XYZ file of C-alpha atoms in Angstrom:
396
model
C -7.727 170.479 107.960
C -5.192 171.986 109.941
C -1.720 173.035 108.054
C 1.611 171.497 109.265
C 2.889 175.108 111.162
C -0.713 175.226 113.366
C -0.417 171.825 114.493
C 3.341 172.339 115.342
C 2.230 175.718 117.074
C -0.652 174.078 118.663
C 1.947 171.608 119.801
C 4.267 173.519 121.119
C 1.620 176.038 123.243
C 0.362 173.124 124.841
C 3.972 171.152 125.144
C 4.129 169.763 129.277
C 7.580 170.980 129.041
C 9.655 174.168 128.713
C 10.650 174.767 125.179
C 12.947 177.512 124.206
C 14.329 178.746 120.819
C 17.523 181.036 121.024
C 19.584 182.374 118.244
C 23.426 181.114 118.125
C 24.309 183.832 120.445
C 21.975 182.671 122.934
C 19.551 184.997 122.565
C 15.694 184.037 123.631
C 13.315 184.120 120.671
C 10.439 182.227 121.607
C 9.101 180.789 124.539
C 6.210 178.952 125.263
C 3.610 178.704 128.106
C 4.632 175.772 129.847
C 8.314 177.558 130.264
C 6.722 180.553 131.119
C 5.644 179.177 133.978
C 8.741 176.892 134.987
C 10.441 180.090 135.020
C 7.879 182.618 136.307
C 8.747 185.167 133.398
C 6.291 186.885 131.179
C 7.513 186.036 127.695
C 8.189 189.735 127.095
C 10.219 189.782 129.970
C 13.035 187.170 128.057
C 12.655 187.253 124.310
C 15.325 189.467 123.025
C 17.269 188.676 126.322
C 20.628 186.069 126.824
C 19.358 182.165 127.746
C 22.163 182.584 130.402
C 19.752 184.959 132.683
C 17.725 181.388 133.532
C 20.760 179.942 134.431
C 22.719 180.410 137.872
C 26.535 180.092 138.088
C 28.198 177.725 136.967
C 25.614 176.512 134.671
C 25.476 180.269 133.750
C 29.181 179.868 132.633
C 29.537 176.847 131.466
C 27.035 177.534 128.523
C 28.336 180.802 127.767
C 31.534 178.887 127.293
C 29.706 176.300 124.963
C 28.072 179.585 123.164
C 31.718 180.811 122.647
C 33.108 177.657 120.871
C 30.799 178.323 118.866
C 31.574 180.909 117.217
C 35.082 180.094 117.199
C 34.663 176.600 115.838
C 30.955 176.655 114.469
C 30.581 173.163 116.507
C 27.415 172.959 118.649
C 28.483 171.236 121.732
C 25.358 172.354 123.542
C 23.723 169.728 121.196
C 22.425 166.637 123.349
C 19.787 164.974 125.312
C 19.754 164.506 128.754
C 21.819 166.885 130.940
C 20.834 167.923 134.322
C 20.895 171.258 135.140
C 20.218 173.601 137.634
C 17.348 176.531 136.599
C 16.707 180.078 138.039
C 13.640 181.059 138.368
C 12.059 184.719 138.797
C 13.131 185.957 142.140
C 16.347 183.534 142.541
C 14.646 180.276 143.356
C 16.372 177.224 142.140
C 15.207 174.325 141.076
C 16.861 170.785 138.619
C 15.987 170.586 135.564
C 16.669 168.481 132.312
C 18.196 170.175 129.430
C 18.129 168.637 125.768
C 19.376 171.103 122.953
C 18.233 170.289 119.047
C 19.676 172.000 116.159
C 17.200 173.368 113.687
C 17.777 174.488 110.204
C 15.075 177.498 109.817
C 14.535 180.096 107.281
C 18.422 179.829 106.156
C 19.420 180.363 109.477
C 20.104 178.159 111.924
C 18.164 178.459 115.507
C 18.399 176.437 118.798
C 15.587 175.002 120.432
C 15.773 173.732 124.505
C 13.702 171.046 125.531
C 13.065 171.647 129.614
C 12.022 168.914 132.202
C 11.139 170.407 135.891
C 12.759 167.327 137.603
C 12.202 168.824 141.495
C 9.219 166.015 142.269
C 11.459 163.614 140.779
C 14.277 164.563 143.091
C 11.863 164.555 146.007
C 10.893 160.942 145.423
C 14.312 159.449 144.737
C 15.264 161.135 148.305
C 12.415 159.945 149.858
C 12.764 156.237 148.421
C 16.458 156.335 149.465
C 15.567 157.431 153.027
C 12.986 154.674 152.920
C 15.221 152.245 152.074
C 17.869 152.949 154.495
C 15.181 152.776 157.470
C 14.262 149.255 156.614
C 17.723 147.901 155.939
C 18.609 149.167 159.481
C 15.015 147.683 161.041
C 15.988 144.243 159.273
C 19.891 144.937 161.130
C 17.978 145.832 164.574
C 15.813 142.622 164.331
C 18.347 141.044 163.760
C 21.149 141.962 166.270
C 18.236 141.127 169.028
C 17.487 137.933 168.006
C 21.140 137.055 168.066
C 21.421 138.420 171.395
C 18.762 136.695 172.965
C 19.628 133.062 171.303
C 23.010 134.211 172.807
C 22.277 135.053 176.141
C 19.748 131.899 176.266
C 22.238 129.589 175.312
C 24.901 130.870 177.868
C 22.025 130.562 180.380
C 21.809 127.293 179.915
C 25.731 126.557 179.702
C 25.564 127.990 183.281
C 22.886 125.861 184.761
C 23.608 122.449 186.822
C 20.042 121.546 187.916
C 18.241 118.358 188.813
C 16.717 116.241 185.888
C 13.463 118.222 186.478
C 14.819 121.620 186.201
C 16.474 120.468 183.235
C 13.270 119.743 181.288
C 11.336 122.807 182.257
C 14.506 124.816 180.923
C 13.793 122.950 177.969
C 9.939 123.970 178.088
C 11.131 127.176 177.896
C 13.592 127.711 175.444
C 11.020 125.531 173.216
C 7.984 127.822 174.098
C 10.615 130.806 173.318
C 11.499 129.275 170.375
C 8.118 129.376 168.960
C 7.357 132.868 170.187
C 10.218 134.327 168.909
C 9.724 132.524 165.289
C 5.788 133.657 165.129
C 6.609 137.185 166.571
C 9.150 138.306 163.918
C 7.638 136.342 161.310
C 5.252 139.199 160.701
C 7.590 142.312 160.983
C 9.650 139.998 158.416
C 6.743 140.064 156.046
C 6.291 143.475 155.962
C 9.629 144.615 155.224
C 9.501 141.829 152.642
C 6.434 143.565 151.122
C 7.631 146.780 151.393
C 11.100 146.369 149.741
C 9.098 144.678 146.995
C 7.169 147.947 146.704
C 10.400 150.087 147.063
C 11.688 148.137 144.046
C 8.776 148.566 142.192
C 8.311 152.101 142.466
C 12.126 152.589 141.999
C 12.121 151.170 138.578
C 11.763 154.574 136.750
C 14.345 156.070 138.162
C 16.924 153.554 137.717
C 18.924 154.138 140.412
C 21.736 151.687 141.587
C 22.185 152.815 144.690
C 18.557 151.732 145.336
C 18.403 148.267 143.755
C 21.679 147.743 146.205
C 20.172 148.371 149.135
C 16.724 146.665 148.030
C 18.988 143.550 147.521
C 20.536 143.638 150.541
C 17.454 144.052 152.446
C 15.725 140.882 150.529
C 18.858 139.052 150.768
C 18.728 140.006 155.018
C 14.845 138.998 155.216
C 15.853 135.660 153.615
C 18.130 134.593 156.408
C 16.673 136.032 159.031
C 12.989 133.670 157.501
C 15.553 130.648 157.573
C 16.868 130.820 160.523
C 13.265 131.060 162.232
C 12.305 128.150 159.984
C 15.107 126.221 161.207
C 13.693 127.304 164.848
C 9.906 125.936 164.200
C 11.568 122.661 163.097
C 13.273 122.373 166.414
C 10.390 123.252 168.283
C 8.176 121.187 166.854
C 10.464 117.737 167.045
C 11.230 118.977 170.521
C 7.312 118.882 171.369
C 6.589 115.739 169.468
C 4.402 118.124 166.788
C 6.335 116.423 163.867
C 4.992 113.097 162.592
C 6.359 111.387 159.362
C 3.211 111.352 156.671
C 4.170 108.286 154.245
C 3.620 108.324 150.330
C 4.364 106.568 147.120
C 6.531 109.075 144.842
C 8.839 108.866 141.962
C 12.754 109.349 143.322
C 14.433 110.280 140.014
C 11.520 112.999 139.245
C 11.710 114.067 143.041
C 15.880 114.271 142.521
C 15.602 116.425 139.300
C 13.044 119.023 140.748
C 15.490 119.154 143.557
C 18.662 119.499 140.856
C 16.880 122.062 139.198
C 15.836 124.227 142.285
C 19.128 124.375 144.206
C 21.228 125.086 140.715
C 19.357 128.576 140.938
C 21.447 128.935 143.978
C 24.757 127.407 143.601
C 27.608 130.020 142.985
C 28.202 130.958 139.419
C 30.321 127.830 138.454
C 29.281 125.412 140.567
C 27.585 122.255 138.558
C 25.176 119.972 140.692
C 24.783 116.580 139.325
C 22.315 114.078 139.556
C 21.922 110.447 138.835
C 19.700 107.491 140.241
C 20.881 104.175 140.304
C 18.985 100.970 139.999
C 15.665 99.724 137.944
C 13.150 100.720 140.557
C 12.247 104.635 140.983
C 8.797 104.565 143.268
C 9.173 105.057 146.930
C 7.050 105.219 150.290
C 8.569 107.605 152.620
C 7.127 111.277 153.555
C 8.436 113.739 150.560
C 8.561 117.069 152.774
C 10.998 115.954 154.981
C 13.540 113.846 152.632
C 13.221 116.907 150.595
C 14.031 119.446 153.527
C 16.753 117.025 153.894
C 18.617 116.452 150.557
C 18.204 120.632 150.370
C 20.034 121.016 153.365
C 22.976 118.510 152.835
C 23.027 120.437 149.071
C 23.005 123.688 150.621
C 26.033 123.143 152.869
C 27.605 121.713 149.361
C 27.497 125.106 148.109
C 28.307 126.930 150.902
C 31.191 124.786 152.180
C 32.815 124.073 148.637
C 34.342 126.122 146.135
C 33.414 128.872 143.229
C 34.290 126.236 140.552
C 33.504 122.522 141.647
C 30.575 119.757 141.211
C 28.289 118.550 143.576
C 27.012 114.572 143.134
C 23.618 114.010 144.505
C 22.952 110.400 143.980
C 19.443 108.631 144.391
C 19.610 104.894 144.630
C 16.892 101.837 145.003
C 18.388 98.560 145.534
C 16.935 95.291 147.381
C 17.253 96.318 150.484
C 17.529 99.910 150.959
C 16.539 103.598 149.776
C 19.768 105.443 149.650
C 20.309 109.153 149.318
C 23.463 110.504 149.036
C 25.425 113.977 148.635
C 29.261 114.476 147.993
C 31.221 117.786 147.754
C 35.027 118.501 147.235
C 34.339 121.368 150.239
C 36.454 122.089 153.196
C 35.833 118.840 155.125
C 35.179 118.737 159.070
C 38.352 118.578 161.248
C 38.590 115.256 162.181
C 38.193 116.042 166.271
C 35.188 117.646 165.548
C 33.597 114.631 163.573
C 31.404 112.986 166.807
C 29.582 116.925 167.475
C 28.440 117.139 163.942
C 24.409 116.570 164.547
C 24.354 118.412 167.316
C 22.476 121.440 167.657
C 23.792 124.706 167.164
C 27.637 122.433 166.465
C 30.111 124.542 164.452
C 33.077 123.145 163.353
C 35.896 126.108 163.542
C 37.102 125.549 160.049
C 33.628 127.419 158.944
C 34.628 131.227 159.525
C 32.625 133.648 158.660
C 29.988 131.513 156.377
C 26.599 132.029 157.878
C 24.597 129.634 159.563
C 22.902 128.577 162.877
C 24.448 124.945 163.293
C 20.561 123.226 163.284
C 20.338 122.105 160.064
C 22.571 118.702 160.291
C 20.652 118.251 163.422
C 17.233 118.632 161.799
C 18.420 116.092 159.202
C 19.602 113.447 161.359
C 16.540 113.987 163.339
C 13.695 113.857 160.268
C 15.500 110.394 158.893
C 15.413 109.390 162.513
C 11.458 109.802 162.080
C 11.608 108.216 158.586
C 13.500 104.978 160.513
C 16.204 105.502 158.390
C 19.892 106.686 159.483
C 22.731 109.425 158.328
C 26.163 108.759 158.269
C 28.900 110.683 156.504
C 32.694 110.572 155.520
C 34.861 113.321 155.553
C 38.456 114.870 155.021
C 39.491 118.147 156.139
C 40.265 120.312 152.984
C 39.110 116.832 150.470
C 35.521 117.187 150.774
C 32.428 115.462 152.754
C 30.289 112.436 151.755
C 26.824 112.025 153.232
C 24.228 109.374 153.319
C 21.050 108.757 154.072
C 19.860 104.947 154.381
C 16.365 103.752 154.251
C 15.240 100.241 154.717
C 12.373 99.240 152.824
C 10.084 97.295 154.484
């Protein structure tokens, strides 16, 4: 069998990294192979020579300084794992490295030994992954700023035009068929950067950078409005075309209410609390599950984004006699009362909304899917006390 000091030789001859014994003057002792390359040196050519010489300024410096507490205070502060450094190699070239210093008690004596890591690739790679990143954040902020402009521009186009009754439904034709174009066309870019970012994040996870996961975020976060915003654009298109027909089943309300609960908590702000009940005996239903769900998500995603940090939401289910009953309430910011009759109309922003996103479709989409359903939305609503809405479904 092999005795303990052959297997640590053998160990350290074949080591991956640099390792480096110096005296506590900083004197090089041993080196082996793999630091013999790192460095381009001939191991004659630094044993019996100062650690310093591998070291350009102010690295050079800085440990000569740590070398001269030493001997003043006998405390190794050159003891640690993990510093980046800069190296010198043969010749001048530089390169970063990782530096972690042991203390060894050896022979009565006491000896250092350096642990070297040639981070250049690694360098390379976070670089490259940054630039990367920053290309597809500002592809996702080009896309973007042109579909923006061109709903824009089409929509002051059409404020412009006073044409006949026919004119008037072939500008319709168009902005449906443009609609649909424009939805399919950057659906796939969309995907990509989607993909890709996932990739980005994946690949970035060794390095644990920050900087990275930011900008990662910021491009899923991007790709995620920009896919429901086009969404909200098929859904147009298609009730504009007559492509959307109600499909009617029998489902359970109060399990169809909790999976909604549970989905839409994940995106409430920290300390919001959405709460759900069902009233009455009865809980089965016949009406077509996609689109009441597209629905109640919509009326609960204006609930978050309208209302406060700290507040709770009420989504109510209800079965009585007569009627199906859906119904959301928030203690938001209300809808100005002169604004009130616009509210399910497309692209209609009330002014109290700021700067929180979104395209002004969805309350039109709503009204427009219960329409289908034969039911009808109606809401109440004080500015600044909050919004109540309701969705009514006779049962036949």
């Amino acid at each position: 069998m092999m005795d303990n000091a052959a297997l640590l030789y053998a160990l350290v001859q074949n080591a991956l990294d640099g390792i480096i014994t110096i005296d506590d003057i900083g004197t090089i002792e041993t080196i082996n192979p793999a630091g013999c390359v790192l460095f381009g040196y001939q191991p004659e050519e630094v044993i019996g020579k100062n650690i310093s010489m591998l070291m350009p300024s102010p690295d050079k410096e800085r440990h000569n300084n740590y070398l001269s507490k030493y001997k003043t205070t006998r405390k190794a502060s050159i003891i640690g794992v993990g510093r980046e450094l800069t190296g010198m190699r043969k010749g001048g070239a530089l390169f970063p490295m990782k530096l972690g210093v042991s203390e060894v008690k050896y022979s009565g004596r006491t000896i250092y030994a350096g642990f070297i890591h040639d981070l250049s690739q690694q360098k390379i790679d976070e670089e490259k992954y940054k630039d990367y990143a920053s290309h597809l954040e500002e592809l996702v902020e080009e896309r973007t700023k042109s579909l923006n402009d061109t709903i824009f521009a089409l929509e002051k186009a059409k404020e412009k035009v006073s044409i006949s009754l026919e004119k008037e439904k072939e500008l319709s034709k168009l902005k449906n068929r443009f609609l649909s174009m424009a939805s399919h066309e950057f659906r796939t870019p969309l995907s990509t950067v989607q993909l890709s970012a996932s990739l980005i994040e994946k690949y970035a996870i060794p390095f644990e950078s920050e900087p990275i996961g930011k900008h990662i975020g910021k491009i899923k976060n991007s790709v995620k409005s920009l896919t429901a915003i086009l969404n909200d654009f098929l859904y147009v298109e298609k009730l504009e075309i007559g492509k959307m027909k109600p499909e009617f089943t029998c489902f359970d309300l109060v399990k169809f209410g909790e999976e909604i609960t549970e989905e839409m908590q994940l995106l409430a702000k920290p300390s919001q609390n959405i709460i759900c009940k069902h009233l009455g005996d009865q809980t089965m239903i016949y009406l077509d599950a996609n689109l009441l769900k597209n629905c109640a998500i919509n009326l609960i995603g204006n609930a978050i984004k309208y209302s406060g940090d700290s507040c709770c939401i009420d989504f109510t289910t209800e079965i009585n006699d007569l009627d199906y009953i859906i119904s959301v309430h928030d203690d938001g910011i209300g809808i100005p009362l002169e604004e009130q009759k616009h509210l399910f109309q497309a692209f209609f922003r009330a002014y109290n909304t700021g700067s929180i996103p979104g395209t002004g479709l969805g309350l039109n989409i709503v009204s427009r899917y219960v329409s289908l359903m034969k039911g009808t939305a109606d809401f109440k609503s004080n500015e600044q006390e909050g919004t109540l809405f309701t969705l009514t479904f006779p049962i036949s």
